[in-house]
mmCIF file of C-alpha atoms in Angstrom:
data_model
loop_
_atom_site.group_PDB
_atom_site.id
_atom_site.type_symbol
_atom_site.label_atom_id
_atom_site.label_comp_id
_atom_site.label_asym_id
_atom_site.label_seq_id
_atom_site.Cartn_x
_atom_site.Cartn_y
_atom_site.Cartn_z
ATOM 1 C CA GLY Z 31 111.368 109.995 82.937
ATOM 2 C CA ALA Z 32 113.392 109.411 86.074
ATOM 3 C CA ALA Z 33 116.682 109.919 84.242
ATOM 4 C CA HIS Z 34 115.648 113.449 83.307
ATOM 5 C CA LEU Z 35 114.385 114.228 86.837
ATOM 6 C CA THR Z 36 117.780 113.268 88.261
ATOM 7 C CA SER Z 37 119.880 114.961 85.578
ATOM 8 C CA ALA Z 38 122.351 117.711 86.444
ATOM 9 C CA PRO Z 39 120.215 120.555 84.998
ATOM 10 C CA CYS Z 40 117.243 119.427 87.092
ATOM 11 C CA TRP Z 41 119.382 119.238 90.234
ATOM 12 C CA VAL Z 42 120.509 122.806 89.587
ATOM 13 C CA ILE Z 43 116.863 123.876 89.540
ATOM 14 C CA TYR Z 44 116.034 121.849 92.675
ATOM 15 C CA LEU Z 45 118.918 123.402 94.572
ATOM 16 C CA GLN Z 46 118.034 126.916 93.398
ATOM 17 C CA VAL Z 47 114.435 126.461 94.578
ATOM 18 C CA LEU Z 48 115.671 125.113 97.915
ATOM 19 C CA GLN Z 49 118.146 127.973 98.279
ATOM 20 C CA GLU Z 50 115.449 130.552 97.550
ATOM 21 C CA ALA Z 51 113.101 128.886 100.052
ATOM 22 C CA VAL Z 52 115.727 128.881 102.816
ATOM 23 C CA TRP Z 53 117.488 132.146 101.920
ATOM 24 C CA PRO Z 54 115.031 134.408 100.061
ATOM 25 C CA GLY Z 55 116.976 136.825 97.872
ATOM 26 C CA GLY Z 56 120.205 135.001 98.735
ATOM 27 C CA ARG Z 57 120.373 136.108 102.371
ATOM 28 C CA LEU Z 58 118.909 135.270 105.720
ATOM 29 C CA PRO Z 59 115.950 137.424 106.729
ATOM 30 C CA ALA Z 60 116.869 140.352 108.982
ATOM 31 C CA HIS Z 61 114.016 139.524 111.354
ATOM 32 C CA PRO Z 62 112.312 136.229 112.098
ATOM 33 C CA ARG Z 63 108.831 135.735 110.730
ATOM 34 C CA PRO Z 64 106.105 136.821 113.124
ATOM 35 C CA GLU Z 65 104.495 134.013 115.108
ATOM 36 C CA ARG Z 66 101.385 132.719 113.379
ATOM 37 C CA SER Z 67 98.088 132.975 115.222
ATOM 38 C CA ALA Z 68 96.171 129.881 116.337
ATOM 39 C CA ALA Z 69 93.580 130.603 113.626
ATOM 40 C CA GLU Z 70 96.295 130.750 110.933
ATOM 41 C CA LYS Z 71 97.789 127.488 112.170
ATOM 42 C CA GLN Z 72 94.371 125.805 112.151
ATOM 43 C CA GLU Z 73 93.655 127.078 108.632
ATOM 44 C CA THR Z 74 97.002 125.737 107.397
ATOM 45 C CA LYS Z 75 96.316 122.402 109.087
ATOM 46 C CA GLU Z 76 92.908 122.140 107.373
ATOM 47 C CA ARG Z 77 94.347 123.077 103.961
ATOM 48 C CA CYS Z 78 97.094 120.488 104.359
ATOM 49 C CA LEU Z 79 94.600 117.813 105.401
ATOM 50 C CA ASN Z 80 92.382 118.597 102.408
ATOM 51 C CA CYS Z 81 95.373 118.425 100.036
ATOM 52 C CA VAL Z 82 96.442 115.039 101.400
ATOM 53 C CA MET Z 83 92.859 113.759 101.215
ATOM 54 C CA GLN Z 84 92.734 114.717 97.529
ATOM 55 C CA LEU Z 85 95.996 112.884 96.805
ATOM 56 C CA ILE Z 86 94.724 109.541 98.083
ATOM 57 C CA PRO Z 87 92.289 107.629 95.862
ATOM 58 C CA GLU Z 88 88.622 107.743 96.887
ATOM 59 C CA LEU Z 89 88.656 103.958 97.082
ATOM 60 C CA VAL Z 90 90.657 104.200 100.324
ATOM 61 C CA ALA Z 91 88.134 106.625 101.819
ATOM 62 C CA ASP Z 92 85.289 104.353 100.735
ATOM 63 C CA MET Z 93 86.949 101.318 102.334
ATOM 64 C CA LEU Z 94 87.653 103.065 105.646
ATOM 65 C CA GLY Z 95 84.647 105.326 105.767
ATOM 66 C CA SER Z 96 85.005 109.091 105.509
ATOM 67 C CA GLU Z 97 85.335 109.772 109.254
ATOM 68 C CA LYS Z 98 87.937 107.045 109.878
ATOM 69 C CA PHE Z 99 89.807 108.148 106.743
ATOM 70 C CA ARG Z 100 89.919 111.752 107.964
ATOM 71 C CA LEU Z 101 90.995 110.735 111.486
ATOM 72 C CA SER Z 102 93.743 108.493 110.087
ATOM 73 C CA LEU Z 103 95.145 111.317 107.985
ATOM 74 C CA GLU Z 104 94.899 113.775 110.896
ATOM 75 C CA THR Z 105 96.883 111.326 113.044
ATOM 76 C CA MET Z 106 99.493 110.931 110.312
ATOM 77 C CA LEU Z 107 99.857 114.696 109.896
ATOM 78 C CA GLU Z 108 99.988 115.202 113.669
ATOM 79 C CA SER Z 109 102.868 112.725 113.900
ATOM 80 C CA LEU Z 110 104.818 114.969 111.512
ATOM 81 C CA GLN Z 111 104.777 117.679 114.184
ATOM 82 C CA ASP Z 112 107.283 115.693 116.258
ATOM 83 C CA HIS Z 113 110.851 117.020 115.971
ATOM 84 C CA GLN Z 114 112.486 113.597 116.444
ATOM 85 C CA ILE Z 115 110.239 111.907 113.884
ATOM 86 C CA ASN Z 116 110.955 114.661 111.354
ATOM 87 C CA LYS Z 117 114.695 114.397 111.953
ATOM 88 C CA HIS Z 118 114.595 110.632 111.469
ATOM 89 C CA LEU Z 119 112.444 111.038 108.356
ATOM 90 C CA ILE Z 120 114.938 113.492 106.828
ATOM 91 C CA TYR Z 121 117.867 111.153 107.596
ATOM 92 C CA CYS Z 122 116.025 108.241 105.970
ATOM 93 C CA MET Z 123 115.151 110.319 102.917
ATOM 94 C CA CYS Z 124 118.761 111.492 102.557
ATOM 95 C CA ASP Z 125 119.941 107.899 102.900
ATOM 96 C CA LEU Z 126 117.521 106.735 100.191
ATOM 97 C CA LEU Z 127 118.485 109.643 97.949
ATOM 98 C CA LEU Z 128 122.181 108.849 98.361
ATOM 99 C CA GLU Z 129 121.522 105.181 97.606
ATOM 100 C CA PHE Z 130 119.538 106.174 94.506
ATOM 101 C CA LEU Z 131 122.128 108.644 93.215
ATOM 102 C CA ILE Z 132 125.204 106.580 94.149
ATOM 103 C CA PRO Z 133 124.155 102.901 94.292
ATOM 104 C CA GLU Z 134 127.684 101.760 95.153
ATOM 105 C CA SER Z 135 127.512 103.818 98.378
ATOM 106 C CA CYS Z 136 125.894 100.771 100.043
ATOM 107 C CA ASP Z 137 128.943 98.637 99.300
ATOM 108 C CA GLU Z 138 131.218 98.253 102.333
ATOM 109 C CA ALA Z 139 134.375 98.196 100.192
ATOM 110 C CA PHE Z 140 133.341 101.490 98.564
ATOM 111 C CA GLN Z 141 132.683 103.069 101.970
ATOM 112 C CA ARG Z 142 136.058 101.917 103.287
ATOM 113 C CA SER Z 143 137.842 103.209 100.179
ATOM 114 C CA LEU Z 144 136.057 106.558 100.448
ATOM 115 C CA LEU Z 145 136.961 106.931 104.125
ATOM 116 C CA GLN Z 146 140.604 106.103 103.429
ATOM 117 C CA THR Z 147 140.735 108.596 100.554
ATOM 118 C CA LEU Z 148 139.176 111.312 102.710
ATOM 119 C CA ALA Z 149 141.506 110.531 105.600
ATOM 120 C CA LYS Z 150 144.581 110.803 103.371
ATOM 121 C CA ALA Z 151 143.316 114.043 101.846
ATOM 122 C CA THR Z 152 142.916 115.596 105.302
ATOM 123 C CA GLY Z 153 146.060 114.037 106.773
ATOM 124 C CA ARG Z 154 144.116 111.984 109.305
ATOM 125 C CA ASP Z 155 145.134 108.483 108.336
ATOM 126 C CA GLY Z 156 144.683 106.976 111.773
ATOM 127 C CA PRO Z 157 144.043 103.547 113.278
ATOM 128 C CA HIS Z 158 140.257 104.059 113.200
ATOM 129 C CA ILE Z 159 140.278 103.445 109.433
ATOM 130 C CA ARG Z 160 141.445 99.927 108.799
ATOM 131 C CA SER Z 161 141.266 97.680 105.826
ATOM 132 C CA THR Z 162 139.679 94.279 106.472
ATOM 133 C CA ASN Z 163 142.208 92.788 104.067
ATOM 134 C CA SER Z 164 145.075 93.160 106.572
#
């Protein structure tokens, strides 16, 4: 179940897959990938749309109608081409992941304690980190 998916051995695998995806063979590529042609981009877009359409139950397509269903998914996928939206989405996902892995991270007292510990460890115990108990 979920406990296994979030276990340390699984996280090792997740991080190894991510590392290999970002740094194939453990190093950055010597040359950037060649720019994809418009036809390649369109083919990828169609494959992605078809994959997403298969993930969603047919009931949704039946309720909306096939054309409206397709247009809705195309609009959703097009919105994921926006740099700002993607950045915000990644921040939200990281925030949710942190909250899932460390539930106490949402607690203000925990955050304050963590900041004070980090500040002391780096020798930056300044006025910007204050306890509300004083």
